Short mmCIF file of C-alpha atoms and ligand atoms in Angstrom, two decimals:
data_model
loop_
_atom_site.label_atom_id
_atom_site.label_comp_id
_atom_site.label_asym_id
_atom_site.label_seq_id
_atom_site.Cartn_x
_atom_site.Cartn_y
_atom_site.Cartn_z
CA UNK A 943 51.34 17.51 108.93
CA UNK A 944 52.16 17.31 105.33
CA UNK A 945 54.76 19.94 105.09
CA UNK A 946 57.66 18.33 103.47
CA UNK A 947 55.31 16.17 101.40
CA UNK A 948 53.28 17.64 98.04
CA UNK A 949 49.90 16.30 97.45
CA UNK A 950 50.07 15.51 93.48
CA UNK A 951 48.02 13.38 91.08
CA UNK A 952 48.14 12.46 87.05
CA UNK A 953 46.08 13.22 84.46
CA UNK A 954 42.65 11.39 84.93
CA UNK A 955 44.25 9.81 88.33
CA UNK A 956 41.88 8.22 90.83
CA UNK A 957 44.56 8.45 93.20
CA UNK A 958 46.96 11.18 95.10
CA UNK A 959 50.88 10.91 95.07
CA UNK A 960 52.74 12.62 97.28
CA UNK A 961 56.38 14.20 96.23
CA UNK A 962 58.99 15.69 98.10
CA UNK A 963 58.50 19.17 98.52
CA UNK A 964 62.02 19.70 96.98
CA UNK A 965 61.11 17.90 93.95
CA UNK A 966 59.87 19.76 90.82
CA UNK A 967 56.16 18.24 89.69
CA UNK A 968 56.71 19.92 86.36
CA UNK A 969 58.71 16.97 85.05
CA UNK A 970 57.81 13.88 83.84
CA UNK A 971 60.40 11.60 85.03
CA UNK A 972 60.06 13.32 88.81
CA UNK A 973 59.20 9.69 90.78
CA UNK A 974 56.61 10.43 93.69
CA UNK A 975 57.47 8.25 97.20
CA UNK A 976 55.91 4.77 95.55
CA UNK A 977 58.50 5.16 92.61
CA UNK A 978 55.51 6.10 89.93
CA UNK A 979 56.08 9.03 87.57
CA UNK A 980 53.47 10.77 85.83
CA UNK A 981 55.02 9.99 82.17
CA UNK A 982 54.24 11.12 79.64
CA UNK A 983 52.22 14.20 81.44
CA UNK A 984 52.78 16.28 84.32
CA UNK A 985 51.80 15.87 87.93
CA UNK A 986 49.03 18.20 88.98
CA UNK A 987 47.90 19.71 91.93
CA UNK A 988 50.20 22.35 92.55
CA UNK A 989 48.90 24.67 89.79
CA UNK A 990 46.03 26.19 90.77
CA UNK A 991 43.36 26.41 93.87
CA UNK A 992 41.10 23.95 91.95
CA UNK A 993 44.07 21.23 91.41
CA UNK A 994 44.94 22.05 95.06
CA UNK A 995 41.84 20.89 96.15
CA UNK A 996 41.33 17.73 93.87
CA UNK A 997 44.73 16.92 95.24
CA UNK A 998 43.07 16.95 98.65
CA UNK A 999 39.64 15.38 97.94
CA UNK A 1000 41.66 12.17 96.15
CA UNK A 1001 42.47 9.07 98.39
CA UNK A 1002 46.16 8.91 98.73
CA UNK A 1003 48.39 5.90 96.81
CA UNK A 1004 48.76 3.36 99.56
CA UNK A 1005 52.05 3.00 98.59
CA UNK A 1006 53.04 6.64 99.19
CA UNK A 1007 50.77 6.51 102.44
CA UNK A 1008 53.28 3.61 103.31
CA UNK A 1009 56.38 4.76 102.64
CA UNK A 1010 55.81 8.44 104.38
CA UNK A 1011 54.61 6.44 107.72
CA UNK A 1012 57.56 4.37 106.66
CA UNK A 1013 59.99 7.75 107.16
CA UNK A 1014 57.74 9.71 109.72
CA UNK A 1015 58.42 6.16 112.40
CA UNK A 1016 62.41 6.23 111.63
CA UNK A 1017 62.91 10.08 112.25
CA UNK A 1018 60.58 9.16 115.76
CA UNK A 1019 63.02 6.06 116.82
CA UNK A 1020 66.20 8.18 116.77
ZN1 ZN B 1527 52.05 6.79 94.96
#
């Protein structure tokens, strides 16, 4: 379902991101779907098994949420 997405979150985030799968999380400036970066850190959840599964147990950004629906209901209409 979320194969071209990564699940990601900041440092004390509340809150998952998701990235394109094609973009590196182990930058600061990389921008997840809503446009937020995880500046000055790093996004996590890539890392290891544990950050994996935070990744999973955290509710995702709306924002994100909206803009992947966003892409997922163009790619349907064409
Ligand atoms: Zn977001």
């Amino acid at each position: 379902m979320d194969d071209d997405v990564t699940r990601v979150y900041t440092d004390g985030g509340t809150v998952a991101h998701f990235l394109d799968v094609l973009q590196s999380p182990n930058a600061s400036d990389t921008e997840a779907l809503c446009g937020r970066t995880p500046w000055p850190g790093l996004w996590h959840g890539t890392g290891s098994q544990d950050e994996e599964e935070r990744a999973i147990d955290l509710r995702v950004c709306s924002q994100c949420q909206a803009v992947l629906t966003h892409r997922r209901n163009g790619y349907l209409s064409r």
